[in-house]
């Protein structure tokens, strides 16, 4: 009997793991399909916008949308543009993403060209500086107005460039933090380091506050989702999919050993971008690598790919908003379209206990 392990002479040193799991089937695919229903309510194109870099919801039909240096408030029902801002920072020039957000009162907060945080009143009549830039090192990359607490979260990062040993290439190194401000503009909390003094974040490009008080951050620099509790302690980091290949006869014993050896490695698949949470405290994040939307539970366990590039209405998802009033998920795509989805979580059961799913009426007035 041969007792040699495939890993006797194997080392991960200098091994590129980036695509090692690409194409492997996701875990519990039957389970996830049975537990959730997803209904495309409608899909819309935004007039005057070719790419949806970021969006912030004002009402059921009105939404702020940014494309490069063009930020407009548009009515999705008529296509009319109600307002246009010319001083919003350009996301990609700043290595930023979530450059504006709407608070519970309907006011718009945004990062301006001078990297201050401005507030535009709901009536569109008054612009004021809410948080003034005070550092030439820490630059804002994202912001989020919490529906839960009313606080403003601002993601900041330092980007340093070091000359590579080849003499030509610059190496970008990131260090990030998240500041919390109350509704008066007072800084009340900074999320920066963990208990072991390691950096919590690298480059926070989108932020949400969960219904349980957790702060949920899409960190594109680390290619992970980082979640802290309300006091700033690290809860978990989610870095991509784990795959179950043991039941697949197409994979060799070496594949299975390799999977076992690397299953807890983070960041193999996920390139996180837009992020939000829903009333069940689930976390939804856009994966720009696979053009999909991952759904995690509040403790960081992957539930399923809620949406993939095969889902109706989906092409290149980049932005997410959950509307707590209409209970619809807004998905903005890189092609300038916005899709609205209704989804329903069934009670958790094992696959052989699944009951017939409720039929959801997709017709709306």
PDB file of N, CA and C in Angstrom, residues 137-139 141 156-160 173-177 202:
ATOM      1  N   UNK A 137      -2.086  63.551   3.841  1.00  0.00           N
ATOM      2  CA  UNK A 137      -1.698  62.137   3.760  1.00  0.00           C
ATOM      3  C   UNK A 137      -2.925  61.231   3.705  1.00  0.00           C
ATOM      4  N   UNK A 138      -3.839  61.442   4.672  1.00  0.00           N
ATOM      5  CA  UNK A 138      -5.063  60.647   4.714  1.00  0.00           C
ATOM      6  C   UNK A 138      -6.098  61.266   3.782  1.00  0.00           C
ATOM      7  N   UNK A 139      -6.427  60.547   2.719  1.00  0.00           N
ATOM      8  CA  UNK A 139      -7.349  61.068   1.715  1.00  0.00           C
ATOM      9  C   UNK A 139      -8.618  60.225   1.680  1.00  0.00           C
ATOM     10  N   UNK A 141     -11.672  58.029   0.488  1.00  0.00           N
ATOM     11  CA  UNK A 141     -11.912  57.108  -0.628  1.00  0.00           C
ATOM     12  C   UNK A 141     -13.380  56.715  -0.747  1.00  0.00           C
ATOM     13  N   UNK A 156     -10.861  56.333   4.613  1.00  0.00           N
ATOM     14  CA  UNK A 156      -9.667  57.070   4.193  1.00  0.00           C
ATOM     15  C   UNK A 156      -8.508  56.112   3.999  1.00  0.00           C
ATOM     16  N   UNK A 157      -7.546  56.524   3.204  1.00  0.00           N
ATOM     17  CA  UNK A 157      -6.380  55.663   2.973  1.00  0.00           C
ATOM     18  C   UNK A 157      -5.160  56.503   2.661  1.00  0.00           C
ATOM     19  N   UNK A 158      -4.024  55.952   3.020  1.00  0.00           N
ATOM     20  CA  UNK A 158      -2.731  56.480   2.612  1.00  0.00           C
ATOM     21  C   UNK A 158      -2.210  55.576   1.499  1.00  0.00           C
ATOM     22  N   UNK A 159      -1.795  56.174   0.413  1.00  0.00           N
ATOM     23  CA  UNK A 159      -1.180  55.401  -0.665  1.00  0.00           C
ATOM     24  C   UNK A 159       0.256  55.880  -0.825  1.00  0.00           C
ATOM     25  N   UNK A 160       1.192  55.000  -0.553  1.00  0.00           N
ATOM     26  CA  UNK A 160       2.605  55.339  -0.732  1.00  0.00           C
ATOM     27  C   UNK A 160       3.143  54.579  -1.936  1.00  0.00           C
ATOM     28  N   UNK A 173       1.461  50.864  -1.753  1.00  0.00           N
ATOM     29  CA  UNK A 173       1.158  50.285  -0.464  1.00  0.00           C
ATOM     30  C   UNK A 173       0.058  51.115   0.185  1.00  0.00           C
ATOM     31  N   UNK A 174      -0.946  50.431   0.724  1.00  0.00           N
ATOM     32  CA  UNK A 174      -2.100  51.101   1.270  1.00  0.00           C
ATOM     33  C   UNK A 174      -2.185  50.897   2.778  1.00  0.00           C
ATOM     34  N   UNK A 175      -2.696  51.905   3.452  1.00  0.00           N
ATOM     35  CA  UNK A 175      -3.086  51.798   4.854  1.00  0.00           C
ATOM     36  C   UNK A 175      -4.397  52.552   4.993  1.00  0.00           C
ATOM     37  N   UNK A 176      -5.418  51.903   5.547  1.00  0.00           N
ATOM     38  CA  UNK A 176      -6.739  52.522   5.586  1.00  0.00           C
ATOM     39  C   UNK A 176      -7.290  52.663   6.992  1.00  0.00           C
ATOM     40  N   UNK A 177      -8.314  53.495   7.098  1.00  0.00           N
ATOM     41  CA  UNK A 177      -9.065  53.634   8.342  1.00  0.00           C
ATOM     42  C   UNK A 177     -10.460  54.142   8.005  1.00  0.00           C
ATOM     43  N   UNK A 202      -7.082  48.387   4.221  1.00  0.00           N
ATOM     44  CA  UNK A 202      -6.075  48.822   3.260  1.00  0.00           C
ATOM     45  C   UNK A 202      -6.611  49.989   2.442  1.00  0.00           C
TER      46      UNK A 202
END
